[in-house]
Coordinates of C-alpha atoms in Angstrom, one line a residue:
M1 CA -56.3 -105.0 6.7
S2 CA -59.0 -102.4 6.3
D3 CA -62.7 -102.7 7.3
P4 CA -64.7 -103.8 4.2
A5 CA -67.5 -101.5 5.3
A6 CA -65.2 -98.5 5.6
P7 CA -65.4 -95.7 2.9
Y8 CA -61.9 -96.7 1.8
A9 CA -63.0 -100.2 0.8
L10 CA -66.4 -99.1 -0.6
I11 CA -64.9 -96.6 -3.0
G12 CA -62.2 -98.9 -4.3
G13 CA -59.3 -98.7 -1.9
E14 CA -55.8 -97.6 -2.9
T15 CA -56.6 -97.3 -6.6
A16 CA -59.5 -94.9 -5.9
V17 CA -57.7 -92.8 -3.4
R18 CA -54.7 -92.5 -5.7
A19 CA -57.0 -91.4 -8.6
L20 CA -58.7 -88.9 -6.3
T21 CA -55.5 -87.3 -5.0
R22 CA -53.9 -87.2 -8.5
R23 CA -57.0 -85.5 -9.9
F24 CA -57.2 -83.1 -6.9
Y25 CA -53.7 -81.7 -7.5
A26 CA -54.2 -81.6 -11.3
L27 CA -57.2 -79.4 -10.6
M28 CA -55.3 -77.2 -8.2
D29 CA -53.2 -76.2 -11.2
E30 CA -56.2 -75.9 -13.5
L31 CA -59.0 -74.2 -11.7
P32 CA -58.8 -70.4 -11.5
E33 CA -60.8 -70.5 -8.2
A34 CA -58.0 -72.5 -6.7
A35 CA -55.3 -69.9 -7.3
A36 CA -55.1 -68.7 -3.7
C37 CA -54.8 -72.2 -2.4
R38 CA -52.2 -73.1 -5.1
A39 CA -50.2 -70.1 -4.1
I40 CA -49.5 -71.5 -0.6
H41 CA -48.3 -74.8 -1.9
P42 CA -44.8 -75.7 -3.1
A43 CA -44.1 -75.4 -6.9
D44 CA -43.7 -79.2 -7.1
L45 CA -47.0 -80.8 -5.8
A46 CA -45.6 -84.3 -5.7
G47 CA -44.9 -84.3 -1.9
S48 CA -48.3 -82.7 -1.1
E49 CA -50.0 -85.3 -3.3
A50 CA -48.2 -88.1 -1.5
K51 CA -49.1 -86.8 2.0
L52 CA -52.8 -86.3 1.0
F53 CA -52.9 -89.8 -0.3
D54 CA -51.4 -91.2 2.9
Y55 CA -53.7 -89.1 5.0
L56 CA -56.9 -89.9 3.1
T57 CA -56.1 -93.6 3.1
G58 CA -56.3 -93.7 6.9
W59 CA -58.9 -91.1 7.3
L60 CA -61.3 -93.1 5.0
G61 CA -60.7 -96.3 7.0
G62 CA -57.8 -97.8 5.2
P63 CA -54.3 -98.6 6.5
P64 CA -53.0 -95.8 8.8
V65 CA -50.2 -94.9 6.4
Y66 CA -49.9 -91.2 7.3
V67 CA -49.7 -92.0 11.1
Q68 CA -47.1 -94.7 10.5
K69 CA -44.9 -92.2 8.5
N70 CA -45.6 -88.9 10.3
G71 CA -47.2 -89.5 13.6
P72 CA -50.5 -88.0 14.6
P73 CA -52.0 -85.8 11.9
M74 CA -52.6 -82.6 13.9
L75 CA -53.7 -81.1 10.6
R76 CA -54.3 -77.5 11.9
A77 CA -51.0 -77.3 13.7
R78 CA -49.2 -78.7 10.6
H79 CA -50.8 -76.0 8.4
L80 CA -50.2 -73.0 10.7
H81 CA -47.2 -71.9 8.6
A82 CA -49.5 -71.2 5.7
P83 CA -52.0 -68.4 5.7
I84 CA -55.4 -70.1 5.2
G85 CA -58.4 -67.9 4.8
P86 CA -61.8 -68.2 3.0
D87 CA -60.2 -68.0 -0.5
E88 CA -57.7 -70.8 0.2
I89 CA -60.4 -73.0 1.8
E90 CA -62.9 -72.5 -1.0
G91 CA -60.3 -73.2 -3.6
W92 CA -59.2 -76.3 -1.8
L93 CA -62.8 -77.4 -1.5
A94 CA -63.5 -76.7 -5.2
C95 CA -60.6 -79.0 -6.1
F96 CA -61.7 -81.7 -3.7
R97 CA -65.4 -81.7 -4.7
Q98 CA -64.6 -81.8 -8.4
A99 CA -61.9 -84.5 -8.0
W100 CA -64.3 -86.6 -5.9
A101 CA -67.1 -86.2 -8.4
Q102 CA -64.8 -87.2 -11.2
T103 CA -63.2 -90.2 -9.5
I104 CA -65.6 -91.6 -6.9
D105 CA -69.0 -93.2 -7.9
H106 CA -70.6 -94.1 -4.6
P107 CA -73.5 -91.8 -3.6
A108 CA -73.8 -93.1 0.0
V109 CA -70.2 -92.6 0.7
T110 CA -70.2 -89.2 -1.0
A111 CA -73.1 -88.1 1.2
A112 CA -71.3 -89.3 4.4
V113 CA -67.8 -88.1 3.5
L114 CA -68.2 -84.7 1.8
P115 CA -69.7 -82.9 4.8
R116 CA -66.9 -84.2 7.0
V117 CA -64.3 -83.0 4.4
E118 CA -65.9 -79.6 4.3
A119 CA -65.9 -79.3 8.1
L120 CA -62.2 -80.4 8.2
A121 CA -61.3 -77.8 5.5
R122 CA -63.0 -75.0 7.4
H123 CA -61.2 -76.0 10.6
M124 CA -57.9 -75.1 8.8
H125 CA -58.9 -71.4 8.8
N126 CA -56.1 -69.4 10.5
R127 CA -56.4 -65.9 9.0
G128 CA -58.9 -63.2 7.7

């Protein structure tokens, strides 16, 4: 059971995280500024969407689904195969910010979570 004060519960739990990740990957196909990020993803985004859903569920304070399925996240190590530079990071963040704004209506959680997401995205930088 997740903590009722955790961001996961405050934003609406599984339903909210599912809507967020679904919208995020739809935007990756729609936003021109996400082209560099989209190019380093597989043609079929279903697996990526499922992994992001699992990861965000635990990261936001819900059940540790990602860890149960995959072990420790070690996100940077898991992404070293993909060339991630400023364009990929900014494209990813554009998708995340817009998806969050369109699916999550909780200003306090937004203020707490988005800076952490931005720092995490920038930590993925591994080229240029």
